[in-house]
Amino acid sequence: MKQFRIGNGYDIHPLTEGRRCVLGGVEIPSSRGLSGHSDADCLTHAVCDALLGAAGLPDIGHYFPNTDEAYRDIDSQQLLRQTAALLRSKGFEIENIDTTLVAESPRVGPYRDRMKSTLADSAGISPDRIGVKATTNEGMDDIGRSRAIAAYAVCLVSRDG
Ligand code: MG
């Protein structure tokens, strides 16, 4: 009998000068990028938190603290790979992951397929089990003024139980 569990994750990082803009593991040409301790890939961080939550585990900050120099500027795909391996070590399979990016700029549409395949590769599932959607914040609040990018993720995991 398969046991199913859902998880959800959310993350937001500020947009600043002099940083790369990495979303879903794909570097997007942009005059400004996301600031944070790691590569600040909020989309991948939201996915990690969704997976950890589905498994009833502590959040991304517990496993990869932003006070640890080992994670400075780290490629967040490494964090997702480790997260997926942790779930598998506990007997979970990842069924699917769905995400929504909320960004006024840069426009991410042209990079969506690469984000899907990059996230799929890191999570160890096929790209058709990953959703990457994007919307703007219609000019409202800090996201709407291009001061930040946020991401939401949900996932379904299963385990024999
Ligand atoms: Mg983050």
mmCIF file of C-alpha atoms and ligand atoms in Angstrom:
data_model
loop_
_atom_site.group_PDB
_atom_site.id
_atom_site.type_symbol
_atom_site.label_atom_id
_atom_site.label_comp_id
_atom_site.label_asym_id
_atom_site.label_seq_id
_atom_site.Cartn_x
_atom_site.Cartn_y
_atom_site.Cartn_z
ATOM 1 C CA MET A 1 0.000 0.000 0.000
ATOM 2 C CA LYS A 2 1.545 3.305 -1.102
ATOM 3 C CA GLN A 3 1.421 6.200 1.314
ATOM 4 C CA PHE A 4 1.277 9.696 -0.254
ATOM 5 C CA ARG A 5 2.321 12.971 1.305
ATOM 6 C CA ILE A 6 2.285 16.546 0.040
ATOM 7 C CA GLY A 7 4.641 19.356 0.938
ATOM 8 C CA ASN A 8 4.814 23.071 0.292
ATOM 9 C CA GLY A 9 7.670 25.537 0.226
ATOM 10 C CA TYR A 10 8.119 29.287 -0.163
ATOM 11 C CA ASP A 11 11.161 31.512 -0.530
ATOM 12 C CA ILE A 12 12.008 35.096 -1.434
ATOM 13 C CA HIS A 13 15.329 36.847 -2.082
ATOM 14 C CA PRO A 14 16.107 40.517 -2.808
ATOM 15 C CA LEU A 15 17.320 41.638 -6.242
ATOM 16 C CA THR A 16 20.551 43.642 -6.043
ATOM 17 C CA GLU A 17 23.361 44.917 -8.251
ATOM 18 C CA GLY A 18 26.466 42.824 -8.765
ATOM 19 C CA ARG A 19 24.887 39.395 -8.292
ATOM 20 C CA ARG A 20 24.027 36.632 -10.758
ATOM 21 C CA CYS A 21 20.363 35.827 -11.302
ATOM 22 C CA VAL A 22 20.020 32.059 -10.919
ATOM 23 C CA LEU A 23 16.545 30.531 -10.912
ATOM 24 C CA GLY A 24 15.854 26.812 -11.096
ATOM 25 C CA GLY A 25 19.581 26.306 -11.605
ATOM 26 C CA VAL A 26 19.621 28.428 -14.778
ATOM 27 C CA GLU A 27 21.538 31.699 -14.958
ATOM 28 C CA ILE A 28 19.315 34.334 -16.541
ATOM 29 C CA PRO A 29 20.891 37.407 -18.145
ATOM 30 C CA SER A 30 19.927 40.334 -15.936
ATOM 31 C CA SER A 31 21.441 43.622 -14.781
ATOM 32 C CA ARG A 32 20.685 42.570 -11.191
ATOM 33 C CA GLY A 33 20.687 39.250 -9.390
ATOM 34 C CA LEU A 34 19.461 37.633 -6.218
ATOM 35 C CA SER A 35 21.348 38.270 -3.009
ATOM 36 C CA GLY A 36 21.808 35.642 -0.345
ATOM 37 C CA HIS A 37 24.361 33.386 1.281
ATOM 38 C CA SER A 38 24.145 30.703 -1.415
ATOM 39 C CA ASP A 39 23.457 31.438 -5.100
ATOM 40 C CA ALA A 40 20.087 32.671 -3.695
ATOM 41 C CA ASP A 41 18.069 30.530 -6.126
ATOM 42 C CA CYS A 42 14.686 31.022 -4.432
ATOM 43 C CA LEU A 43 12.933 28.618 -6.819
ATOM 44 C CA THR A 44 15.220 25.738 -5.893
ATOM 45 C CA HIS A 45 15.058 26.638 -2.203
ATOM 46 C CA ALA A 46 11.252 26.513 -2.296
ATOM 47 C CA VAL A 47 11.457 23.071 -3.926
ATOM 48 C CA CYS A 48 13.846 21.827 -1.215
ATOM 49 C CA ASP A 49 11.512 23.049 1.510
ATOM 50 C CA ALA A 50 8.482 21.424 -0.128
ATOM 51 C CA LEU A 51 10.297 18.077 -0.274
ATOM 52 C CA LEU A 52 11.550 18.328 3.302
ATOM 53 C CA GLY A 53 8.090 19.300 4.533
ATOM 54 C CA ALA A 54 6.458 16.372 2.737
ATOM 55 C CA ALA A 55 8.835 14.018 4.522
ATOM 56 C CA GLY A 56 8.158 15.654 7.885
ATOM 57 C CA LEU A 57 11.764 16.839 8.109
ATOM 58 C CA PRO A 58 13.149 20.204 9.309
ATOM 59 C CA ASP A 59 13.504 23.036 6.782
ATOM 60 C CA ILE A 60 16.334 24.004 4.438
ATOM 61 C CA GLY A 61 17.883 26.353 7.013
ATOM 62 C CA HIS A 62 18.356 23.408 9.351
ATOM 63 C CA TYR A 63 20.292 21.305 6.846
ATOM 64 C CA PHE A 64 22.135 24.125 5.024
ATOM 65 C CA PRO A 65 22.462 27.039 7.481
ATOM 66 C CA ASN A 66 23.365 30.464 6.061
ATOM 67 C CA THR A 67 25.917 30.823 8.845
ATOM 68 C CA ASP A 68 27.986 27.954 7.412
ATOM 69 C CA GLU A 69 30.800 29.077 5.094
ATOM 70 C CA ALA A 70 30.532 25.733 3.290
ATOM 71 C CA TYR A 71 27.339 27.010 1.656
ATOM 72 C CA ARG A 72 28.573 30.474 0.622
ATOM 73 C CA ASP A 73 27.667 31.043 -3.054
ATOM 74 C CA ILE A 74 26.937 27.326 -3.388
ATOM 75 C CA ASP A 75 25.050 26.058 -6.442
ATOM 76 C CA SER A 76 21.617 25.321 -4.990
ATOM 77 C CA GLN A 77 21.315 22.286 -7.275
ATOM 78 C CA GLN A 78 23.755 20.666 -4.853
ATOM 79 C CA LEU A 79 21.309 21.388 -2.035
ATOM 80 C CA LEU A 80 18.437 19.893 -4.049
ATOM 81 C CA ARG A 81 20.496 16.799 -4.889
ATOM 82 C CA GLN A 82 21.290 16.297 -1.202
ATOM 83 C CA THR A 83 17.655 16.909 -0.250
ATOM 84 C CA ALA A 84 16.406 14.347 -2.789
ATOM 85 C CA ALA A 85 19.013 11.840 -1.552
ATOM 86 C CA LEU A 86 17.893 12.426 2.039
ATOM 87 C CA LEU A 87 14.277 11.684 1.104
ATOM 88 C CA ARG A 88 15.294 8.528 -0.771
ATOM 89 C CA SER A 89 17.319 7.398 2.247
ATOM 90 C CA LYS A 90 14.059 7.546 4.199
ATOM 91 C CA GLY A 91 12.233 5.487 1.601
ATOM 92 C CA PHE A 92 10.426 8.320 -0.211
ATOM 93 C CA GLU A 93 9.982 8.598 -3.960
ATOM 94 C CA ILE A 94 9.279 11.989 -5.508
ATOM 95 C CA GLU A 95 6.085 11.792 -7.575
ATOM 96 C CA ASN A 96 5.941 15.378 -8.833
ATOM 97 C CA ILE A 97 6.898 18.952 -8.043
ATOM 98 C CA ASP A 98 5.000 22.070 -9.125
ATOM 99 C CA THR A 99 6.272 25.614 -8.746
ATOM 100 C CA THR A 100 5.283 29.228 -9.316
ATOM 101 C CA LEU A 101 7.801 32.042 -9.656
ATOM 102 C CA VAL A 102 6.635 35.556 -8.882
ATOM 103 C CA ALA A 103 8.935 37.991 -10.682
ATOM 104 C CA GLU A 104 8.417 41.316 -12.447
ATOM 105 C CA SER A 105 11.815 41.071 -14.102
ATOM 106 C CA PRO A 106 13.735 39.443 -15.625
ATOM 107 C CA ARG A 107 11.272 37.569 -17.810
ATOM 108 C CA VAL A 108 11.829 33.865 -17.233
ATOM 109 C CA GLY A 109 9.580 32.330 -19.917
ATOM 110 C CA PRO A 110 12.390 31.563 -22.391
ATOM 111 C CA TYR A 111 14.284 29.663 -19.668
ATOM 112 C CA ARG A 112 11.415 27.570 -18.366
ATOM 113 C CA ASP A 113 12.298 24.332 -20.162
ATOM 114 C CA ARG A 114 15.927 24.521 -19.014
ATOM 115 C CA MET A 115 14.757 25.131 -15.433
ATOM 116 C CA LYS A 116 12.503 22.083 -15.658
ATOM 117 C CA SER A 117 15.242 19.824 -16.954
ATOM 118 C CA THR A 118 17.790 21.170 -14.444
ATOM 119 C CA LEU A 119 15.468 20.720 -11.464
ATOM 120 C CA ALA A 120 14.414 17.289 -12.752
ATOM 121 C CA ASP A 121 18.015 16.184 -13.044
ATOM 122 C CA SER A 122 18.816 17.337 -9.488
ATOM 123 C CA ALA A 123 15.661 15.786 -8.021
ATOM 124 C CA GLY A 124 16.229 12.545 -9.931
ATOM 125 C CA ILE A 125 12.870 12.524 -11.711
ATOM 126 C CA SER A 126 11.774 13.106 -15.289
ATOM 127 C CA PRO A 127 11.080 16.672 -16.488
ATOM 128 C CA ASP A 128 7.414 15.845 -17.128
ATOM 129 C CA ARG A 129 7.015 15.537 -13.352
ATOM 130 C CA ILE A 130 8.130 19.140 -12.806
ATOM 131 C CA GLY A 131 6.021 22.251 -13.309
ATOM 132 C CA VAL A 132 7.565 25.708 -13.607
ATOM 133 C CA LYS A 133 5.076 28.548 -13.935
ATOM 134 C CA ALA A 134 5.717 32.263 -13.720
ATOM 135 C CA THR A 135 3.630 35.308 -13.011
ATOM 136 C CA THR A 136 4.260 38.960 -12.241
ATOM 137 C CA ASN A 137 3.008 40.782 -9.182
ATOM 138 C CA GLU A 138 1.208 43.314 -11.421
ATOM 139 C CA GLY A 139 3.542 46.091 -10.302
ATOM 140 C CA MET A 140 2.564 45.800 -6.660
ATOM 141 C CA ASP A 141 4.769 45.650 -3.581
ATOM 142 C CA ASP A 142 8.499 44.913 -3.584
ATOM 143 C CA ILE A 143 8.209 42.053 -6.070
ATOM 144 C CA GLY A 144 6.212 44.265 -8.430
ATOM 145 C CA ARG A 145 8.890 46.965 -8.196
ATOM 146 C CA SER A 146 11.572 44.380 -9.110
ATOM 147 C CA ARG A 147 13.158 44.516 -5.670
ATOM 148 C CA ALA A 148 12.690 40.802 -5.003
ATOM 149 C CA ILE A 149 11.731 37.481 -6.565
ATOM 150 C CA ALA A 150 9.615 34.909 -4.738
ATOM 151 C CA ALA A 151 8.820 31.274 -5.428
ATOM 152 C CA TYR A 152 6.231 28.773 -4.262
ATOM 153 C CA ALA A 153 6.514 25.004 -4.591
ATOM 154 C CA VAL A 154 4.352 22.006 -3.832
ATOM 155 C CA CYS A 155 5.272 18.370 -4.193
ATOM 156 C CA LEU A 156 3.880 14.880 -3.792
ATOM 157 C CA VAL A 157 6.049 12.107 -2.409
ATOM 158 C CA SER A 158 5.238 8.458 -1.751
ATOM 159 C CA ARG A 159 6.561 5.584 0.261
ATOM 160 C CA ASP A 160 5.521 2.004 0.792
ATOM 161 C CA GLY A 161 3.749 1.818 4.086
HETATM 162 MG MG MG B 1 16.511 30.978 0.162
#
